[in-house]
PDB file of C-alpha atoms in Angstrom:
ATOM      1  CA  UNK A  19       0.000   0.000   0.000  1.00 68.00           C
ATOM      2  CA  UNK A  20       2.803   2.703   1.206  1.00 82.00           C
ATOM      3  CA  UNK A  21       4.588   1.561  -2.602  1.00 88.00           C
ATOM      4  CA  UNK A  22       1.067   2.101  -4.358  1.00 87.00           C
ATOM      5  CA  UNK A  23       0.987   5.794  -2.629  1.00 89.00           C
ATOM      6  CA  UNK A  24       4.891   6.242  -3.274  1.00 94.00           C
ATOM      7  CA  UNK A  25       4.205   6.351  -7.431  1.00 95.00           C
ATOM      8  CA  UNK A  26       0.957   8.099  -7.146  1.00 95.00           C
ATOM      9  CA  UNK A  27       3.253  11.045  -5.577  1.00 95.00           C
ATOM     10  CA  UNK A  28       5.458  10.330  -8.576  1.00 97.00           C
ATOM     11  CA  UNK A  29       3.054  10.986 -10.779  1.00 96.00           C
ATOM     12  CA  UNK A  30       1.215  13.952  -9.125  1.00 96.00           C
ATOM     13  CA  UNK A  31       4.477  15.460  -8.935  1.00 96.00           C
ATOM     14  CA  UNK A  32       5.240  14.828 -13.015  1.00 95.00           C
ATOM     15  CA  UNK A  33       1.778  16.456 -13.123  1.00 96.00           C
ATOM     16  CA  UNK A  34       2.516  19.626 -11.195  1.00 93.00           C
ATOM     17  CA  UNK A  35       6.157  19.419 -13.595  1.00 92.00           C
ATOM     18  CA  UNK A  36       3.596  19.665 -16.295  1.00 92.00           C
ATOM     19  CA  UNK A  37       1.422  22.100 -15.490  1.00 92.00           C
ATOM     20  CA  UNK A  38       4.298  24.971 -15.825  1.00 86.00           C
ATOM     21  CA  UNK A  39       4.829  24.407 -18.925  1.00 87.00           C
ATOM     22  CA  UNK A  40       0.888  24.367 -20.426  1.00 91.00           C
ATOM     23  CA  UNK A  41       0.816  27.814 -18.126  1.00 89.00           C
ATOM     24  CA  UNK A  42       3.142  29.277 -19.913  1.00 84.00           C
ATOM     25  CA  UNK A  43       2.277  27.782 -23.446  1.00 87.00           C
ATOM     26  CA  UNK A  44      -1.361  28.252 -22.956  1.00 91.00           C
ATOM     27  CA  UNK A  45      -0.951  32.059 -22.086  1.00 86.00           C
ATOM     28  CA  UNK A  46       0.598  32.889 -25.385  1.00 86.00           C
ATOM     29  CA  UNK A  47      -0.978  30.921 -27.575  1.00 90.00           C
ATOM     30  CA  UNK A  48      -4.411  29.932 -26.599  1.00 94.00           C
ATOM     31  CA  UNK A  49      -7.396  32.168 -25.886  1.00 95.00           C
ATOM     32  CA  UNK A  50     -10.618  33.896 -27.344  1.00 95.00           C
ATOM     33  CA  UNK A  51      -8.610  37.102 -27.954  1.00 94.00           C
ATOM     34  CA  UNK A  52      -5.032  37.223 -27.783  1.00 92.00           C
ATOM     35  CA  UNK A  53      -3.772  40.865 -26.439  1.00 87.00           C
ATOM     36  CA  UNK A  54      -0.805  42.104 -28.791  1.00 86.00           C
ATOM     37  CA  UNK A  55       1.856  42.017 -26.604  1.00 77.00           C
ATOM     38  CA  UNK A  56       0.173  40.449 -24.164  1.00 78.00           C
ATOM     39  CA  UNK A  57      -1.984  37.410 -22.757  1.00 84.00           C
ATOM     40  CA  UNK A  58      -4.255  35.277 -24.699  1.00 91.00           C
ATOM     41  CA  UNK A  59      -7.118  35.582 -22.484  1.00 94.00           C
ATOM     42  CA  UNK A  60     -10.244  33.232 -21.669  1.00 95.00           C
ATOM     43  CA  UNK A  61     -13.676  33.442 -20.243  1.00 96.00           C
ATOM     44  CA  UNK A  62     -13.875  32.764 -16.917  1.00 95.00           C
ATOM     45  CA  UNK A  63     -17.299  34.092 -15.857  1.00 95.00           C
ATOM     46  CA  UNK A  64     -19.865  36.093 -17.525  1.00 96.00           C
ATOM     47  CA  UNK A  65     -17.713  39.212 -18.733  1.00 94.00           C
ATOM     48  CA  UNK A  66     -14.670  38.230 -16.912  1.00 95.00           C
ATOM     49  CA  UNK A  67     -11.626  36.812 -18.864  1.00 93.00           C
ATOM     50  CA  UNK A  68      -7.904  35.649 -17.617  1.00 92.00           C
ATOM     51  CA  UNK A  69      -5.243  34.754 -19.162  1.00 90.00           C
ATOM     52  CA  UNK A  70      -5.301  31.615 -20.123  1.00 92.00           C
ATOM     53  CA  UNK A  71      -2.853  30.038 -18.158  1.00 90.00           C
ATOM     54  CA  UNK A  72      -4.315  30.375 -14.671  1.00 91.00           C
ATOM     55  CA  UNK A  73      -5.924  27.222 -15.646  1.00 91.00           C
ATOM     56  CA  UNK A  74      -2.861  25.347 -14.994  1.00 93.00           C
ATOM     57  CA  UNK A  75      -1.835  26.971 -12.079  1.00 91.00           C
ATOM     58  CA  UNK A  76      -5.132  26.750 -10.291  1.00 92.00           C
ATOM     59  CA  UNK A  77      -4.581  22.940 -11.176  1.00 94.00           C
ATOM     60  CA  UNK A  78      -0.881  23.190  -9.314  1.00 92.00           C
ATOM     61  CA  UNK A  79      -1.964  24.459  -6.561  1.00 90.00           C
ATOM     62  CA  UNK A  80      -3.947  21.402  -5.545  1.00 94.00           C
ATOM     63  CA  UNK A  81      -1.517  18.885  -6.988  1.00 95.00           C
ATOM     64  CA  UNK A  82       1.321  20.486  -5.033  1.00 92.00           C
ATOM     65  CA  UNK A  83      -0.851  19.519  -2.084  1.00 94.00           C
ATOM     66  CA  UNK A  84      -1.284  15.862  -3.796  1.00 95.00           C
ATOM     67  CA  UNK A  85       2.389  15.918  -3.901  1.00 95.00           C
ATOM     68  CA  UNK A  86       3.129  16.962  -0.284  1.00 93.00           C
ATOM     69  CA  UNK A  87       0.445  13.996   0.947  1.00 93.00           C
ATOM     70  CA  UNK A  88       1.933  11.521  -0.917  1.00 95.00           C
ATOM     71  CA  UNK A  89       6.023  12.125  -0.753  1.00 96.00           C
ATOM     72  CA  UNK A  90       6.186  14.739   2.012  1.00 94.00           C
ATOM     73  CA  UNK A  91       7.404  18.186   2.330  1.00 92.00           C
ATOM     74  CA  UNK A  92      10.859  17.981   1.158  1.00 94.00           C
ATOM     75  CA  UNK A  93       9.525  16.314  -1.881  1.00 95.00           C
ATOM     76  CA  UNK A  94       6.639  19.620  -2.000  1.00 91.00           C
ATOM     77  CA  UNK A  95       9.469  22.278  -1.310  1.00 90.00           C
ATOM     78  CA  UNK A  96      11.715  20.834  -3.728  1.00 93.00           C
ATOM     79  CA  UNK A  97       9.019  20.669  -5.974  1.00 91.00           C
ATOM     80  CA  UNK A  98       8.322  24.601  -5.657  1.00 88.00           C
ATOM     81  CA  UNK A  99      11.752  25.289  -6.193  1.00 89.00           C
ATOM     82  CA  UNK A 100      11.888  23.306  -9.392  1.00 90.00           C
ATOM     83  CA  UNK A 101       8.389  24.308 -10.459  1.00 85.00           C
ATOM     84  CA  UNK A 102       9.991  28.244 -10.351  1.00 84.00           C
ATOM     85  CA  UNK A 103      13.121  27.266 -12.556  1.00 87.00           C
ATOM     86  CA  UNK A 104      11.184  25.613 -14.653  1.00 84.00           C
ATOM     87  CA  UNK A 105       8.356  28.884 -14.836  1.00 81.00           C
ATOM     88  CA  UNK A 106      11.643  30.797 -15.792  1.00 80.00           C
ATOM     89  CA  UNK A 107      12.541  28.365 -18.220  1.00 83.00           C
ATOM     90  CA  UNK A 108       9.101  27.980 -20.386  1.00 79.00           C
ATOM     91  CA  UNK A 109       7.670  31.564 -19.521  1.00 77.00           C
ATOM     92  CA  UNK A 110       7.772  33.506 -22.853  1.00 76.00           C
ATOM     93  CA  UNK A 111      10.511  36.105 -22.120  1.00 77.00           C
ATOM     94  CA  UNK A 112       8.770  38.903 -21.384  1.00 73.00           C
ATOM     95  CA  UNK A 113       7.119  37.186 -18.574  1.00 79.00           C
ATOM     96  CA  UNK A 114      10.066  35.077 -17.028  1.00 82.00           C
ATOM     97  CA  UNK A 115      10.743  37.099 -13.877  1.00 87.00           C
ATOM     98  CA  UNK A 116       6.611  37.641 -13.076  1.00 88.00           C
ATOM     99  CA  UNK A 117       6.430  33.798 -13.808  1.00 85.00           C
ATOM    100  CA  UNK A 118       9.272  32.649 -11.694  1.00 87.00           C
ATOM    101  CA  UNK A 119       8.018  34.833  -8.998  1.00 90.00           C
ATOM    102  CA  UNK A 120       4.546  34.543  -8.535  1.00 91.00           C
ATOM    103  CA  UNK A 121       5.077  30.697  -9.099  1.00 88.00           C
ATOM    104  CA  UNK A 122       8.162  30.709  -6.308  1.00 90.00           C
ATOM    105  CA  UNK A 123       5.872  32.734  -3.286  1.00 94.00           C
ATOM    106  CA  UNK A 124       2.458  31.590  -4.433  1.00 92.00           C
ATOM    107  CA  UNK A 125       3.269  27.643  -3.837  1.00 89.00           C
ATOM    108  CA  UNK A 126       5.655  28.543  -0.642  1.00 92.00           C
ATOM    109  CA  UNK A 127       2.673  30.378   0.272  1.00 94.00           C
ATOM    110  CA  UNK A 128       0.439  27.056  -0.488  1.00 92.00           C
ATOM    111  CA  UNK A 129       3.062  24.847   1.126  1.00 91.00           C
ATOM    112  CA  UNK A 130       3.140  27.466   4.623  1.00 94.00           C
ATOM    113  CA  UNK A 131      -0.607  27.084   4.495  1.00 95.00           C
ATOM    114  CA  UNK A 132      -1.612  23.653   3.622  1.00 94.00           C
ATOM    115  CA  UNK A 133       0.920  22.028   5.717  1.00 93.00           C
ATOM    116  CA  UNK A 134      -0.602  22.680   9.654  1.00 95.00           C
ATOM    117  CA  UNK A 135      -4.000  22.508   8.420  1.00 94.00           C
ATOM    118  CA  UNK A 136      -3.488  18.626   6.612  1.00 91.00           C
ATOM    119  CA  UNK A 137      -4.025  17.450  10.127  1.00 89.00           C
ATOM    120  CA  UNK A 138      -7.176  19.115  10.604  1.00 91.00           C
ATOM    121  CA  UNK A 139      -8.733  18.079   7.009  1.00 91.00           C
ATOM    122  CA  UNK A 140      -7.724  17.267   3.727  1.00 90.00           C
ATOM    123  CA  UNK A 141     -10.279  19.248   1.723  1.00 93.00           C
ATOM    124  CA  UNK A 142     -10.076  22.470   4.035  1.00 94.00           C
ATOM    125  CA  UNK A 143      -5.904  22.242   3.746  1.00 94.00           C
ATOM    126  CA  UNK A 144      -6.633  21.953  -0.167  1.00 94.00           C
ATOM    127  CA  UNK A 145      -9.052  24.718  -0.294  1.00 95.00           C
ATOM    128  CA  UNK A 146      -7.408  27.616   1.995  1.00 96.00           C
ATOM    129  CA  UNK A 147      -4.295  26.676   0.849  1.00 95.00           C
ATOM    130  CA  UNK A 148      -5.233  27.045  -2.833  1.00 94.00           C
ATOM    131  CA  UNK A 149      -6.978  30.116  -2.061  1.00 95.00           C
ATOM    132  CA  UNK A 150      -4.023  31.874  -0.531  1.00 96.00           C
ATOM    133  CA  UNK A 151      -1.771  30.582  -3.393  1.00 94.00           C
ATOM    134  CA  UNK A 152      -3.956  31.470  -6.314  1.00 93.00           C
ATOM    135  CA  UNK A 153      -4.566  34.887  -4.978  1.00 96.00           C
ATOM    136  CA  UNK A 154      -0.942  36.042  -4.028  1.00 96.00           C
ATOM    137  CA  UNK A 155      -0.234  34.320  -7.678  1.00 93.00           C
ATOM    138  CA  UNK A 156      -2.544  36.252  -9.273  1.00 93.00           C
ATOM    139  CA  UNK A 157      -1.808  39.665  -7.594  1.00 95.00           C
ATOM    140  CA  UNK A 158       2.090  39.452  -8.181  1.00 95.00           C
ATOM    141  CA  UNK A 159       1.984  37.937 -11.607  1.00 89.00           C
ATOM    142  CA  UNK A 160      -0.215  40.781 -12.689  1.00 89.00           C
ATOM    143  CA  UNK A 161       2.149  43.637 -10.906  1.00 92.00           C
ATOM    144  CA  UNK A 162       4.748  42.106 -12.308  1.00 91.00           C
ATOM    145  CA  UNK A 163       3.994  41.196 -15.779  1.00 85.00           C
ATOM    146  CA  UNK A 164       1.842  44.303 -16.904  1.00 85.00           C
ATOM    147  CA  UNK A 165       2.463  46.598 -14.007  1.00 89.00           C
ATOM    148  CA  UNK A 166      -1.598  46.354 -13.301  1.00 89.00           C
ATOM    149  CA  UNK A 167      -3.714  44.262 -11.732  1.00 91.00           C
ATOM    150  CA  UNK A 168      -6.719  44.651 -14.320  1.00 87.00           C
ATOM    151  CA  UNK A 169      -7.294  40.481 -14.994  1.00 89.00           C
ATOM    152  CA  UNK A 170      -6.882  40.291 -10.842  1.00 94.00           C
ATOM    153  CA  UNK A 171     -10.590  39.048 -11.065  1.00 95.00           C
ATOM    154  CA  UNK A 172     -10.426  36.857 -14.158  1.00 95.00           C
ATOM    155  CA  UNK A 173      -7.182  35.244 -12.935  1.00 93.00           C
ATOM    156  CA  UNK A 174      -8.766  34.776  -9.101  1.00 95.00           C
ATOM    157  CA  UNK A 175     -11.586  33.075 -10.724  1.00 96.00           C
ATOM    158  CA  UNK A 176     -10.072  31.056 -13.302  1.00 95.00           C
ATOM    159  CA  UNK A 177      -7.729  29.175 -11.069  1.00 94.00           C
ATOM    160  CA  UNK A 178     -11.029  28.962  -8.368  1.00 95.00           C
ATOM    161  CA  UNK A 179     -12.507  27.305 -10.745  1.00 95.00           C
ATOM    162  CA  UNK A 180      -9.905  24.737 -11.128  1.00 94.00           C
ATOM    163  CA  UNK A 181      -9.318  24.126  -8.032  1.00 94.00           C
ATOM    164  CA  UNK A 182     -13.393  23.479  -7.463  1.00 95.00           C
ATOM    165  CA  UNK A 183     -13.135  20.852 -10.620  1.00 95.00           C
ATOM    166  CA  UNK A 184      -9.955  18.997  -8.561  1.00 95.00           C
ATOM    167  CA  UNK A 185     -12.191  19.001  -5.159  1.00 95.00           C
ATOM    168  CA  UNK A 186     -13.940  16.060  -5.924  1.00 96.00           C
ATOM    169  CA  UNK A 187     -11.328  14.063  -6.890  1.00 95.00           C
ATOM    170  CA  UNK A 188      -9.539  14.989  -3.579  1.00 94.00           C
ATOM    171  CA  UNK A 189     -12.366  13.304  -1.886  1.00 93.00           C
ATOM    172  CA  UNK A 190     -12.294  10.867  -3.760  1.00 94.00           C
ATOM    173  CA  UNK A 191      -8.843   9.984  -2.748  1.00 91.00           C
ATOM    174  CA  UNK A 192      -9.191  10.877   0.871  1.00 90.00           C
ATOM    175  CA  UNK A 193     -12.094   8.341   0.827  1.00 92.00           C
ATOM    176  CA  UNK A 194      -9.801   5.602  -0.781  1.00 90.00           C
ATOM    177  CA  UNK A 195      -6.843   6.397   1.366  1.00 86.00           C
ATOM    178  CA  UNK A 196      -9.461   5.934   4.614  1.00 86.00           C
ATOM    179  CA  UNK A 197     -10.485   3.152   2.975  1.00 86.00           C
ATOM    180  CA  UNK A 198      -7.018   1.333   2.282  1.00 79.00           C
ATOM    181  CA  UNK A 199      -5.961   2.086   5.916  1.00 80.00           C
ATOM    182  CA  UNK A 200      -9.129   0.367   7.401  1.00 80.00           C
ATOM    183  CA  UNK A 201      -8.311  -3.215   5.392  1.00 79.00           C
ATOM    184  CA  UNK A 202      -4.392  -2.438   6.606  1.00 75.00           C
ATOM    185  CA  UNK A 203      -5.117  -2.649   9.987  1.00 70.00           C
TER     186      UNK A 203
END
């Protein structure tokens, strides 16, 4: 069971590897309207659009989590730092030092948060965590990026909405784990 858990944090953290790179393609090349010099952007809500990346990071957020249940914290801080090299590396240039940022304190930020509350629930340490991280994300890629914060609401909600859609399946796991640790005893 532990080896079964083991390579399910293997793969949630080749995920969360993943997911940097669709950010950063994603916000350059895919969107409804693509700003010149600028974001692709998306609909997120009724007359609110993001760039298009905040999809993936909304989806890191919880599967740094994923990654910190399953390997530990070294393996989730390790993961933040190579998450942020790797932001520098696939962010189109004018965006490297707003993507390595934002990535870098928004997932510390996720890590500070999630890891005392774990112990008191899985689904509130995903939630507040993600919160905190997609927020402090969104406010410092924005500053840093454009030097506004004018998609603050689009970006907030875009990677809110991702992290409701990965919810469920964090149950779902809980569940299992509770589940696989009742027939182990």
């Amino acid at each position: 069971m532990e080896n079964r858990r083991r390579i399910e944090g293997y793969v949630f953290l080749a995920a969360f590897g993943l997911c940097i790179p669709a950010a950063n393609w994603l916000i350059g090349n895919v969107g409804t309207v693509c700003v010149p010099n600028g974001p692709c952007l998306i609909p997120v809500a009724p007359g609110v659009e993001a760039p298009s990346g905040v999809l993936m990071i909304g989806l890191a957020l919880v599967l740094r989590d994923m990654v910190q249940r399953r390997l530990g914290v070294g393996w989730a801080f390790g993961a933040v730092v190579a998450g942020a090299a790797l932001s520098a590396v696939f962010a189109p240039p004018a965006l490297v030092v707003a993507s390595a940022l934002a990535f870098f304190i928004s997932e510390a930020a996720d890590l500070a948060v999630y890891t005392p509350l774990q112990k008191r629930g899985l689904i509130l340490a995903v939630v507040a965590s993600s919160l905190v991280g997609l927020v402090i994300d969104s406010v410092i890629f924005l500053q840093v990026a454009f030097g506004n914060q004018d998609y603050l609401l689009g970006q907030v909600l875009g990677k809110a909405w991702m992290v409701l859609i990965a919810i469920p399946f964090v149950h779902l796991l809980r569940r299992r784990d509770e589940k696989l640790d009742i027939e182990a005893a």
